[in-house]
């Protein structure tokens, strides 16, 4: 699974990245987590509010930080 | 599922408690000051203390409840919807709508760039986009709540109406000037992905959850500023002479409006920190127009946001943006200093 965190470097984006990594680690999910900071790349996903969570190139969450449970649900679906 | 049930019942259960505390704040603070601590009435320290333990809980109570509801309301005003509403609008109507939507659409300066790109890409005119970008930070719920809590509804209404007017007119003027040439060229070349039409479906419980998150995030972030601001206010309340600010920020000082903008723009603070300070300034002799101008320039025009916008705007356009908005703020300042 390929997970991307979109964000230009705001505090919220960092906490989403941290949270996602924790969820991946705790549940032993086989995934790579990358942070996308380049605005040009972010625009390609049509995201207007950061942070956003992208799983396998699909935007799952944007503009907010979901709870750990919610991330887990998305990743284990 | 049990957690979700609680998210609905807990606020309903807390509402009467909230009202009870809010309604009885005056007798409670008087009791704490006069009976529990047995402080001597009328001394500077007692009155400063009374001021703080009354104003701080009052503002925090207002913040908590309003941010909670605003947090829920905001889940209905996503930037995607706002953009859709603004697509293909004629300029003036578009400016009015953009400025109004700027108040309710969630906005943080770190999202300014993707938002700007998203709007331009969808064909929202440049001037209309600016109306949004000016109103969104300047008129926000924290500013409105604090103004209401510390000044009452009249000043709040003045702030909102003049702020909106500035955002509408400044955006309209920028639109008339046809400054698209000063937008970085890559903005018009960039292409948004296909995901943009998708919208997240939120359940009612999730919206309430987001209301909670908003309270946790915003109140958690601003309470310290509120406390410090009111603490300074409490200190000044008892100790600083009433006419302290008259010479510098009073009505008769013609230079006070431009001066307070010059000080206000580089100062970067959120509404939570600045409103209590402004209330002290007014109490100590600053005129309403000058104080409003100061406040608007601190929250509405911030240096960090300019730096962020530099990625998509050429320096000339940022200068025009700051210039036009400052001019608007100066007009508001003089209007309230001299006309009223």
mmCIF file with all atom_site columns, N, CA, C and O in Angstrom, chain A residues 19-44:
data_model
loop_
_atom_site.group_PDB
_atom_site.id
_atom_site.type_symbol
_atom_site.label_atom_id
_atom_site.label_alt_id
_atom_site.label_comp_id
_atom_site.label_asym_id
_atom_site.label_entity_id
_atom_site.label_seq_id
_atom_site.pdbx_PDB_ins_code
_atom_site.Cartn_x
_atom_site.Cartn_y
_atom_site.Cartn_z
_atom_site.occupancy
_atom_site.B_iso_or_equiv
_atom_site.pdbx_formal_charge
_atom_site.auth_seq_id
_atom_site.auth_comp_id
_atom_site.auth_asym_id
_atom_site.auth_atom_id
_atom_site.pdbx_PDB_model_num
ATOM 1   N N  . UNK A 1 19 ? 0.828  10.668 13.078 1.00 0.00 ? 19 UNK A N  1
ATOM 2   C CA . UNK A 1 19 ? -0.287 9.793  13.440 1.00 0.00 ? 19 UNK A CA 1
ATOM 3   C C  . UNK A 1 19 ? -0.386 8.609  12.476 1.00 0.00 ? 19 UNK A C  1
ATOM 4   O O  . UNK A 1 19 ? -0.548 7.456  12.889 1.00 0.00 ? 19 UNK A O  1
ATOM 5   N N  . UNK A 1 20 ? -0.278 8.912  11.186 1.00 0.00 ? 20 UNK A N  1
ATOM 6   C CA . UNK A 1 20 ? -0.386 7.849  10.179 1.00 0.00 ? 20 UNK A CA 1
ATOM 7   C C  . UNK A 1 20 ? 0.724  6.816  10.356 1.00 0.00 ? 20 UNK A C  1
ATOM 8   O O  . UNK A 1 20 ? 0.482  5.612  10.322 1.00 0.00 ? 20 UNK A O  1
ATOM 9   N N  . UNK A 1 21 ? 1.942  7.309  10.565 1.00 0.00 ? 21 UNK A N  1
ATOM 10  C CA . UNK A 1 21 ? 3.056  6.376  10.768 1.00 0.00 ? 21 UNK A CA 1
ATOM 11  C C  . UNK A 1 21 ? 2.818  5.494  11.982 1.00 0.00 ? 21 UNK A C  1
ATOM 12  O O  . UNK A 1 21 ? 3.103  4.294  11.970 1.00 0.00 ? 21 UNK A O  1
ATOM 13  N N  . UNK A 1 22 ? 2.288  6.091  13.029 1.00 0.00 ? 22 UNK A N  1
ATOM 14  C CA . UNK A 1 22 ? 2.003  5.315  14.244 1.00 0.00 ? 22 UNK A CA 1
ATOM 15  C C  . UNK A 1 22 ? 0.984  4.213  13.966 1.00 0.00 ? 22 UNK A C  1
ATOM 16  O O  . UNK A 1 22 ? 1.169  3.067  14.376 1.00 0.00 ? 22 UNK A O  1
ATOM 17  N N  . UNK A 1 23 ? -0.086 4.585  13.263 1.00 0.00 ? 23 UNK A N  1
ATOM 18  C CA . UNK A 1 23 ? -1.133 3.604  12.959 1.00 0.00 ? 23 UNK A CA 1
ATOM 19  C C  . UNK A 1 23 ? -0.561 2.469  12.117 1.00 0.00 ? 23 UNK A C  1
ATOM 20  O O  . UNK A 1 23 ? -0.814 1.292  12.387 1.00 0.00 ? 23 UNK A O  1
ATOM 21  N N  . UNK A 1 24 ? 0.228  2.828  11.117 1.00 0.00 ? 24 UNK A N  1
ATOM 22  C CA . UNK A 1 24 ? 0.834  1.818  10.241 1.00 0.00 ? 24 UNK A CA 1
ATOM 23  C C  . UNK A 1 24 ? 1.699  0.863  11.062 1.00 0.00 ? 24 UNK A C  1
ATOM 24  O O  . UNK A 1 24 ? 1.606  -0.359 10.934 1.00 0.00 ? 24 UNK A O  1
ATOM 25  N N  . UNK A 1 25 ? 2.504  1.433  11.946 1.00 0.00 ? 25 UNK A N  1
ATOM 26  C CA . UNK A 1 25 ? 3.430  0.632  12.734 1.00 0.00 ? 25 UNK A CA 1
ATOM 27  C C  . UNK A 1 25 ? 2.694  -0.276 13.723 1.00 0.00 ? 25 UNK A C  1
ATOM 28  O O  . UNK A 1 25 ? 2.929  -1.477 13.784 1.00 0.00 ? 25 UNK A O  1
ATOM 29  N N  . UNK A 1 26 ? 1.740  0.333  14.445 1.00 0.00 ? 26 UNK A N  1
ATOM 30  C CA . UNK A 1 26 ? 1.049  -0.427 15.489 1.00 0.00 ? 26 UNK A CA 1
ATOM 31  C C  . UNK A 1 26 ? 0.236  -1.588 14.942 1.00 0.00 ? 26 UNK A C  1
ATOM 32  O O  . UNK A 1 26 ? 0.044  -2.591 15.621 1.00 0.00 ? 26 UNK A O  1
ATOM 33  N N  . UNK A 1 27 ? -0.277 -1.424 13.721 1.00 0.00 ? 27 UNK A N  1
ATOM 34  C CA . UNK A 1 27 ? -1.121 -2.475 13.182 1.00 0.00 ? 27 UNK A CA 1
ATOM 35  C C  . UNK A 1 27 ? -0.385 -3.365 12.191 1.00 0.00 ? 27 UNK A C  1
ATOM 36  O O  . UNK A 1 27 ? -0.999 -4.204 11.541 1.00 0.00 ? 27 UNK A O  1
ATOM 37  N N  . UNK A 1 28 ? 0.904  -3.137 12.082 1.00 0.00 ? 28 UNK A N  1
ATOM 38  C CA . UNK A 1 28 ? 1.699  -3.953 11.181 1.00 0.00 ? 28 UNK A CA 1
ATOM 39  C C  . UNK A 1 28 ? 1.198  -3.919 9.746  1.00 0.00 ? 28 UNK A C  1
ATOM 40  O O  . UNK A 1 28 ? 1.186  -4.937 9.056  1.00 0.00 ? 28 UNK A O  1
ATOM 41  N N  . UNK A 1 29 ? 0.782  -2.737 9.314  1.00 0.00 ? 29 UNK A N  1
ATOM 42  C CA . UNK A 1 29 ? 0.288  -2.613 7.940  1.00 0.00 ? 29 UNK A CA 1
ATOM 43  C C  . UNK A 1 29 ? 1.476  -2.472 6.997  1.00 0.00 ? 29 UNK A C  1
ATOM 44  O O  . UNK A 1 29 ? 2.421  -1.738 7.286  1.00 0.00 ? 29 UNK A O  1
ATOM 45  N N  . UNK A 1 30 ? 1.387  -3.213 5.887  1.00 0.00 ? 30 UNK A N  1
ATOM 46  C CA . UNK A 1 30 ? 2.479  -3.165 4.928  1.00 0.00 ? 30 UNK A CA 1
ATOM 47  C C  . UNK A 1 30 ? 2.282  -1.970 4.004  1.00 0.00 ? 30 UNK A C  1
ATOM 48  O O  . UNK A 1 30 ? 1.503  -2.019 3.054  1.00 0.00 ? 30 UNK A O  1
ATOM 49  N N  . UNK A 1 31 ? 2.967  -0.874 4.316  1.00 0.00 ? 31 UNK A N  1
ATOM 50  C CA . UNK A 1 31 ? 2.739  0.338  3.537  1.00 0.00 ? 31 UNK A CA 1
ATOM 51  C C  . UNK A 1 31 ? 3.952  1.249  3.584  1.00 0.00 ? 31 UNK A C  1
ATOM 52  O O  . UNK A 1 31 ? 4.734  1.212  4.530  1.00 0.00 ? 31 UNK A O  1
ATOM 53  N N  . UNK A 1 32 ? 4.104  2.053  2.540  1.00 0.00 ? 32 UNK A N  1
ATOM 54  C CA . UNK A 1 32 ? 5.126  3.086  2.586  1.00 0.00 ? 32 UNK A CA 1
ATOM 55  C C  . UNK A 1 32 ? 4.435  4.426  2.804  1.00 0.00 ? 32 UNK A C  1
ATOM 56  O O  . UNK A 1 32 ? 3.421  4.724  2.175  1.00 0.00 ? 32 UNK A O  1
ATOM 57  N N  . UNK A 1 33 ? 4.990  5.202  3.725  1.00 0.00 ? 33 UNK A N  1
ATOM 58  C CA . UNK A 1 33 ? 4.408  6.519  4.000  1.00 0.00 ? 33 UNK A CA 1
ATOM 59  C C  . UNK A 1 33 ? 5.364  7.590  3.495  1.00 0.00 ? 33 UNK A C  1
ATOM 60  O O  . UNK A 1 33 ? 6.516  7.631  3.918  1.00 0.00 ? 33 UNK A O  1
ATOM 61  N N  . UNK A 1 34 ? 4.900  8.411  2.561  1.00 0.00 ? 34 UNK A N  1
ATOM 62  C CA . UNK A 1 34 ? 5.747  9.509  2.105  1.00 0.00 ? 34 UNK A CA 1
ATOM 63  C C  . UNK A 1 34 ? 5.030  10.834 2.302  1.00 0.00 ? 34 UNK A C  1
ATOM 64  O O  . UNK A 1 34 ? 3.812  10.909 2.229  1.00 0.00 ? 34 UNK A O  1
ATOM 65  N N  . UNK A 1 35 ? 5.837  11.857 2.555  1.00 0.00 ? 35 UNK A N  1
ATOM 66  C CA . UNK A 1 35 ? 5.282  13.195 2.737  1.00 0.00 ? 35 UNK A CA 1
ATOM 67  C C  . UNK A 1 35 ? 5.491  13.960 1.437  1.00 0.00 ? 35 UNK A C  1
ATOM 68  O O  . UNK A 1 35 ? 6.587  13.996 0.903  1.00 0.00 ? 35 UNK A O  1
ATOM 69  N N  . UNK A 1 36 ? 4.410  14.556 0.916  1.00 0.00 ? 36 UNK A N  1
ATOM 70  C CA . UNK A 1 36 ? 4.515  15.348 -0.308 1.00 0.00 ? 36 UNK A CA 1
ATOM 71  C C  . UNK A 1 36 ? 4.389  16.813 0.059  1.00 0.00 ? 36 UNK A C  1
ATOM 72  O O  . UNK A 1 36 ? 3.347  17.260 0.524  1.00 0.00 ? 36 UNK A O  1
ATOM 73  N N  . UNK A 1 37 ? 5.487  17.568 -0.130 1.00 0.00 ? 37 UNK A N  1
ATOM 74  C CA . UNK A 1 37 ? 5.451  18.974 0.271  1.00 0.00 ? 37 UNK A CA 1
ATOM 75  C C  . UNK A 1 37 ? 5.406  19.917 -0.916 1.00 0.00 ? 37 UNK A C  1
ATOM 76  O O  . UNK A 1 37 ? 5.089  21.091 -0.764 1.00 0.00 ? 37 UNK A O  1
ATOM 77  N N  . UNK A 1 38 ? 5.707  19.388 -2.086 1.00 0.00 ? 38 UNK A N  1
ATOM 78  C CA . UNK A 1 38 ? 5.741  20.245 -3.265 1.00 0.00 ? 38 UNK A CA 1
ATOM 79  C C  . UNK A 1 38 ? 4.325  20.631 -3.690 1.00 0.00 ? 38 UNK A C  1
ATOM 80  O O  . UNK A 1 38 ? 3.483  19.772 -3.956 1.00 0.00 ? 38 UNK A O  1
ATOM 81  N N  . UNK A 1 39 ? 4.074  21.922 -3.753 1.00 0.00 ? 39 UNK A N  1
ATOM 82  C CA . UNK A 1 39 ? 2.725  22.416 -4.017 1.00 0.00 ? 39 UNK A CA 1
ATOM 83  C C  . UNK A 1 39 ? 2.210  21.955 -5.383 1.00 0.00 ? 39 UNK A C  1
ATOM 84  O O  . UNK A 1 39 ? 1.035  21.654 -5.560 1.00 0.00 ? 39 UNK A O  1
ATOM 85  N N  . UNK A 1 40 ? 3.133  21.857 -6.326 1.00 0.00 ? 40 UNK A N  1
ATOM 86  C CA . UNK A 1 40 ? 2.762  21.419 -7.669 1.00 0.00 ? 40 UNK A CA 1
ATOM 87  C C  . UNK A 1 40 ? 2.204  20.003 -7.629 1.00 0.00 ? 40 UNK A C  1
ATOM 88  O O  . UNK A 1 40 ? 1.201  19.681 -8.266 1.00 0.00 ? 40 UNK A O  1
ATOM 89  N N  . UNK A 1 41 ? 2.878  19.154 -6.855 1.00 0.00 ? 41 UNK A N  1
ATOM 90  C CA . UNK A 1 41 ? 2.421  17.765 -6.703 1.00 0.00 ? 41 UNK A CA 1
ATOM 91  C C  . UNK A 1 41 ? 1.081  17.713 -5.974 1.00 0.00 ? 41 UNK A C  1
ATOM 92  O O  . UNK A 1 41 ? 0.188  16.959 -6.323 1.00 0.00 ? 41 UNK A O  1
ATOM 93  N N  . UNK A 1 42 ? 0.967  18.556 -4.938 1.00 0.00 ? 42 UNK A N  1
ATOM 94  C CA . UNK A 1 42 ? -0.269 18.560 -4.147 1.00 0.00 ? 42 UNK A CA 1
ATOM 95  C C  . UNK A 1 42 ? -1.457 18.941 -5.021 1.00 0.00 ? 42 UNK A C  1
ATOM 96  O O  . UNK A 1 42 ? -2.530 18.332 -4.947 1.00 0.00 ? 42 UNK A O  1
ATOM 97  N N  . UNK A 1 43 ? -1.260 19.917 -5.899 1.00 0.00 ? 43 UNK A N  1
ATOM 98  C CA . UNK A 1 43 ? -2.338 20.363 -6.761 1.00 0.00 ? 43 UNK A CA 1
ATOM 99  C C  . UNK A 1 43 ? -2.863 19.248 -7.664 1.00 0.00 ? 43 UNK A C  1
ATOM 100 O O  . UNK A 1 43 ? -4.019 19.219 -8.032 1.00 0.00 ? 43 UNK A O  1
ATOM 101 N N  . UNK A 1 44 ? -1.964 18.340 -8.019 1.00 0.00 ? 44 UNK A N  1
ATOM 102 C CA . UNK A 1 44 ? -2.373 17.253 -8.916 1.00 0.00 ? 44 UNK A CA 1
ATOM 103 C C  . UNK A 1 44 ? -3.479 16.401 -8.302 1.00 0.00 ? 44 UNK A C  1
ATOM 104 O O  . UNK A 1 44 ? -4.216 15.730 -9.009 1.00 0.00 ? 44 UNK A O  1
#
